[in-house]
Coordinates of C-alpha atoms in Angstrom, one line a residue:
M1 CA 20.4 15.5 -1.4
F2 CA 17.5 15.1 1.1
D3 CA 16.7 17.3 4.1
K4 CA 17.5 15.0 7.0
E5 CA 15.1 16.9 9.2
K6 CA 12.2 16.3 6.9
V7 CA 12.8 12.9 5.3
F8 CA 12.5 9.8 7.4
L9 CA 13.4 6.1 6.9
G10 CA 11.1 3.3 7.8
I11 CA 10.5 -0.3 6.9
A12 CA 7.4 -2.4 6.6
P13 CA 6.8 -5.5 8.8
I14 CA 5.9 -7.5 5.7
G15 CA 9.4 -8.9 5.4
W16 CA 9.0 -10.5 8.9
C17 CA 5.3 -11.5 8.8
N18 CA 3.0 -11.4 5.7
D19 CA -0.5 -10.1 6.1
D20 CA -1.8 -11.9 3.0
M21 CA 0.0 -15.2 3.9
P22 CA 0.3 -15.2 7.7
E23 CA 2.0 -18.6 7.5
L24 CA 5.1 -16.7 6.2
G25 CA 6.9 -15.6 9.3
A26 CA 4.4 -17.1 11.7
E27 CA 7.3 -17.6 14.1
N28 CA 8.3 -13.9 14.2
T29 CA 6.8 -12.0 17.1
F30 CA 5.9 -8.3 17.1
R31 CA 8.6 -7.5 19.6
Q32 CA 11.3 -9.3 17.6
T33 CA 10.1 -7.5 14.4
V34 CA 10.2 -4.0 15.7
S35 CA 13.4 -4.7 17.6
E36 CA 15.2 -5.9 14.5
M37 CA 13.9 -2.9 12.5
A38 CA 15.5 -0.6 15.1
L39 CA 18.6 -2.6 15.2
A40 CA 19.0 -2.3 11.4
G41 CA 18.8 1.5 11.8
F42 CA 15.2 2.4 10.9
T43 CA 13.1 4.9 12.9
G44 CA 9.6 4.1 11.6
C45 CA 7.4 1.3 10.3
E46 CA 3.9 0.5 9.0
I47 CA 1.4 -1.7 10.8
G48 CA 1.3 -5.5 10.5
N49 CA -1.1 -8.2 11.6
K50 CA 0.8 -8.9 14.9
Y51 CA 0.9 -5.3 16.1
P52 CA -1.0 -4.5 19.3
K53 CA -4.5 -3.3 18.8
D54 CA -4.3 -0.8 21.7
P55 CA -2.6 2.3 20.3
A56 CA -1.1 3.2 23.7
V57 CA 0.6 -0.2 24.0
L58 CA 1.9 0.1 20.4
K59 CA 3.2 3.6 20.8
K60 CA 5.0 2.7 24.0
A61 CA 6.7 -0.4 22.5
L62 CA 7.9 1.7 19.5
Q63 CA 9.1 4.6 21.6
M64 CA 11.3 2.3 23.7
R65 CA 13.0 1.4 20.4
G66 CA 13.2 4.9 18.9
M67 CA 10.5 4.0 16.4
R68 CA 7.2 5.4 15.3
I69 CA 4.3 4.6 12.9
A70 CA 4.7 6.1 9.5
S71 CA 1.4 5.0 8.0
R72 CA -0.8 1.9 7.4
W73 CA -2.5 0.0 4.6
Y74 CA -6.2 0.6 4.3
S75 CA -8.4 -1.6 2.1
S76 CA -11.2 0.5 0.6
F77 CA -14.3 -0.9 -1.0
L78 CA -15.7 2.2 -2.6
L79 CA -17.3 0.3 -5.5
T80 CA -19.0 -2.4 -3.5
R81 CA -20.2 -1.0 -0.2
P82 CA -22.2 2.1 0.9
F83 CA -20.1 5.2 1.4
E84 CA -21.4 5.7 4.9
E85 CA -19.9 2.3 5.9
E86 CA -16.7 3.1 4.1
A87 CA -16.3 6.4 5.9
A88 CA -17.0 4.9 9.3
D89 CA -14.3 2.3 8.8
F90 CA -11.9 4.9 7.4
L91 CA -12.4 7.3 10.3
A92 CA -11.8 4.5 12.8
N93 CA -8.4 3.8 11.1
L94 CA -7.6 7.5 11.2
D95 CA -8.4 7.6 14.9
F96 CA -6.0 4.8 15.5
L97 CA -3.3 6.3 13.4
A98 CA -3.7 9.7 15.1
A99 CA -3.4 8.0 18.5
V100 CA 0.1 6.6 17.5
G101 CA 1.2 9.9 16.0
A102 CA 1.0 9.2 12.2
N103 CA -0.4 11.5 9.5
R104 CA -0.5 9.3 6.4
I105 CA -2.8 6.5 5.4
N106 CA -2.3 4.3 2.3
V107 CA -5.5 3.5 0.5
S108 CA -5.9 0.6 -2.0
E109 CA -9.3 -0.2 -3.6
Q110 CA -9.9 -3.9 -3.1
S111 CA -13.2 -4.3 -4.9
G112 CA -12.6 -7.1 -7.3
S113 CA -8.9 -7.4 -6.4
I114 CA -7.1 -10.6 -7.4
Q115 CA -3.9 -9.9 -5.4
G116 CA -4.9 -12.7 -2.9
K117 CA -6.5 -15.0 -5.5
D118 CA -5.0 -18.1 -7.1
V119 CA -5.1 -16.7 -10.7
P120 CA -2.4 -15.3 -12.9
V121 CA -1.5 -11.7 -12.1
L122 CA 0.3 -10.8 -15.4
T123 CA -2.0 -12.0 -18.1
G124 CA -4.6 -9.3 -17.6
A125 CA -7.5 -11.8 -18.0
H126 CA -8.5 -11.7 -14.4
K127 CA -7.6 -8.2 -13.3
P128 CA -10.6 -5.9 -12.4
V129 CA -11.2 -3.1 -14.8
M130 CA -13.6 -0.2 -14.1
D131 CA -16.2 1.2 -16.5
D132 CA -16.9 4.9 -16.7
R133 CA -19.7 4.8 -14.0
Q134 CA -17.3 2.9 -11.6
W135 CA -14.5 5.4 -12.3
D136 CA -16.8 8.3 -11.3
R137 CA -17.9 6.5 -8.1
F138 CA -14.3 5.6 -7.3
C139 CA -12.8 9.0 -7.8
D140 CA -15.7 10.7 -6.0
G141 CA -15.2 8.4 -3.1
L142 CA -11.5 9.0 -2.9
N143 CA -12.1 12.7 -2.9
R144 CA -14.6 12.4 0.0
L145 CA -12.3 10.2 2.0
G146 CA -9.4 12.5 1.2
A147 CA -11.3 15.5 2.5
L148 CA -12.1 13.6 5.8
A149 CA -8.4 12.8 6.1
S150 CA -7.4 16.4 5.4
D151 CA -9.7 17.7 8.1
R152 CA -7.8 15.5 10.6
G153 CA -4.4 16.6 9.4
F154 CA -3.8 13.5 7.3
R155 CA -2.8 12.8 3.7
L156 CA -4.7 10.1 1.9
C157 CA -2.0 8.4 -0.3
Y158 CA -3.4 6.1 -2.9
H159 CA -1.4 2.8 -3.3
H160 CA -1.4 1.6 -7.0
H161 CA -1.1 -2.2 -6.7
M162 CA -0.8 -5.3 -8.8
G163 CA -4.1 -7.1 -9.4
T164 CA -6.3 -4.1 -8.5
V165 CA -8.3 -1.5 -10.3
V166 CA -5.3 0.9 -10.3
Q167 CA -2.3 -1.0 -11.5
T168 CA -1.1 0.5 -14.8
S169 CA 0.3 3.9 -15.6
E170 CA -2.9 4.6 -17.6
E171 CA -5.1 3.8 -14.6
T172 CA -2.9 5.8 -12.3
D173 CA -3.1 8.8 -14.7
R174 CA -6.9 8.6 -14.8
M175 CA -7.2 8.3 -11.0
M176 CA -4.8 11.3 -10.5
A177 CA -6.6 13.4 -13.2
H178 CA -10.0 12.9 -11.7
T179 CA -9.2 13.4 -8.0
D180 CA -8.6 16.6 -6.1
E181 CA -4.9 17.4 -5.6
R182 CA -5.8 18.9 -2.2
Y183 CA -7.1 15.6 -0.9
V184 CA -5.6 12.7 -2.9
F185 CA -1.9 12.0 -3.0
L186 CA 0.1 9.1 -4.5
C187 CA 1.7 6.3 -2.5
Y188 CA 4.5 5.9 -5.0
D189 CA 5.8 2.3 -5.2
T190 CA 8.9 1.6 -7.3
G191 CA 8.2 -2.2 -7.2
H192 CA 4.6 -2.2 -8.3
F193 CA 5.2 0.1 -11.2
T194 CA 8.1 -2.1 -12.3
F195 CA 6.1 -5.3 -11.8
A196 CA 3.3 -3.9 -14.0
G197 CA 5.8 -3.2 -16.8
E198 CA 5.7 0.6 -16.3
D199 CA 8.5 3.1 -16.0
P200 CA 8.7 4.1 -12.3
L201 CA 10.9 7.1 -12.9
A202 CA 8.6 8.5 -15.5
M203 CA 5.7 8.2 -13.1
L204 CA 7.6 9.8 -10.3
K205 CA 8.5 12.8 -12.5
K206 CA 4.9 13.1 -13.7
Y207 CA 3.5 13.2 -10.1
A208 CA 6.4 14.5 -8.1
G209 CA 4.3 17.3 -6.5
R210 CA 1.6 14.9 -5.4
I211 CA 3.6 12.1 -3.8
G212 CA 2.6 11.8 -0.2
H213 CA 4.4 8.5 0.7
V214 CA 7.1 6.4 -0.9
H215 CA 7.5 2.6 -0.9
L216 CA 11.0 1.5 -1.8
K217 CA 10.7 -2.0 -3.3
D218 CA 13.2 -3.7 -5.6
M219 CA 12.3 -6.3 -8.2
R220 CA 14.0 -9.4 -9.5
L221 CA 13.0 -9.2 -13.1
D222 CA 14.1 -12.8 -13.9
V223 CA 11.5 -13.9 -11.4
V224 CA 8.9 -11.6 -12.9
A225 CA 9.6 -13.2 -16.3
K226 CA 9.0 -16.6 -14.7
A227 CA 5.8 -15.3 -13.2
R228 CA 4.5 -14.4 -16.6
E229 CA 5.7 -17.6 -18.2
N230 CA 4.3 -19.8 -15.6
R231 CA 1.1 -17.8 -15.0
W232 CA 1.8 -17.3 -11.3
S233 CA -0.6 -15.5 -9.0
F234 CA 0.6 -12.4 -7.2
L235 CA 1.2 -14.4 -4.0
Q236 CA 3.1 -17.1 -5.9
A237 CA 5.4 -14.4 -7.3
V238 CA 6.0 -13.2 -3.7
R239 CA 6.8 -16.7 -2.5
N240 CA 9.2 -17.2 -5.3
G241 CA 11.1 -14.0 -4.6
A242 CA 9.8 -11.4 -7.1
F243 CA 10.3 -8.6 -4.5
T244 CA 13.5 -7.7 -2.6
V245 CA 15.0 -4.7 -0.8
P246 CA 16.6 -1.7 -2.6
G247 CA 19.9 -2.6 -4.1
D248 CA 19.3 -6.3 -4.3
G249 CA 17.3 -6.3 -7.6
D250 CA 17.0 -4.6 -10.9
V251 CA 15.4 -1.2 -10.1
D252 CA 17.7 1.7 -10.6
F253 CA 17.2 3.8 -7.5
D254 CA 19.7 6.6 -8.0
P255 CA 17.6 8.6 -10.4
V256 CA 14.5 7.9 -8.2
F257 CA 16.3 9.4 -5.2
A258 CA 17.6 12.3 -7.3
A259 CA 14.1 13.1 -8.7
L260 CA 12.5 12.9 -5.2
A261 CA 15.2 15.2 -3.8
E262 CA 14.9 17.7 -6.7
A263 CA 11.1 17.8 -6.1
G264 CA 11.7 18.7 -2.5
Y265 CA 10.0 15.5 -1.2
T266 CA 9.3 15.4 2.5
G267 CA 8.0 12.5 4.5
W268 CA 8.8 8.8 4.7
L269 CA 11.0 6.6 2.5
L270 CA 9.7 3.2 3.5
V271 CA 11.3 -0.1 2.5
E272 CA 8.6 -2.6 1.7
A273 CA 9.8 -6.0 0.3
E274 CA 7.5 -8.9 1.0
Q275 CA 9.7 -12.0 1.0
D276 CA 9.5 -15.4 2.6
P277 CA 11.5 -14.9 5.9
A278 CA 12.5 -18.5 5.9
L279 CA 14.4 -17.8 2.6
A280 CA 15.4 -14.1 3.2
D281 CA 16.4 -13.4 6.8
P282 CA 14.5 -10.2 7.6
L283 CA 17.2 -8.6 9.8
E284 CA 19.9 -9.4 7.2
Y285 CA 17.8 -7.8 4.4
A286 CA 16.9 -4.8 6.6
I287 CA 20.5 -4.1 7.3
K288 CA 21.3 -4.5 3.6
A289 CA 18.6 -2.0 2.6
R290 CA 19.7 0.5 5.3
K291 CA 23.3 0.3 4.1
Y292 CA 22.3 0.8 0.5
I293 CA 20.1 3.8 1.3
R294 CA 22.8 5.4 3.4
E295 CA 25.4 4.9 0.6
H296 CA 23.1 6.3 -2.1
T297 CA 21.4 9.2 -0.3
G298 CA 23.5 10.1 2.7
L299 CA 20.5 9.6 5.0

């Protein structure tokens, strides 16, 4: 199905320690986190809030465990700060990633984001929406950042995300249509499309040629229904178990894997399932995810 020499399996540290809610998993150290990732059978990860800030220290710790950095989250503020400041911050992140051997960066526009606010995430009343002028500024900024990334051998992969300016299929379509295919790729996330009420398989097939990074996130739809009914915030939904690892929820991954393989996808398949580690043991769920991926892809 996949070329084992060109498709790699990673897992995000967010199941061990949550960047948005650092109290979740506060007891889990960096060394425990990456050791358990390796023990579960993964060879890569993204960067969490407990990771060493010195790239040499980080790279050594990962190499000892047969691990490497796949990518990292980058919060852009293209709508609300001068581009020169944005570019400087972005380049500093690229420098760090280059020093640890990565070549992907996952960008999410955080201007007006409600993902960390105590407001309902599914009503639409609080979600930021761009006007035409903002769309032009946003897409132009992404193109410029993407060109900077390309010059350094990176792919900028845009992460559509609940509670942000690019959440829906319509918003994703507009972003993709008005950015340069040479410079802006999609960080395709099965969970966020599902959470938003979109068809993740349809979005995958539409943009198969521009997917630069993949987040494998499963959803418990009964919890999503409760989130809508009870007007939960995004973080409340996380705390209550909306997300889980592949094979433990309601997303059908077999056609996703098949479509990615048919498109000749190369790069990372990265499990990302933010859960409360006190309720969902990170190692147990990492092993569960690794077993599921092996059984359904042969990787």
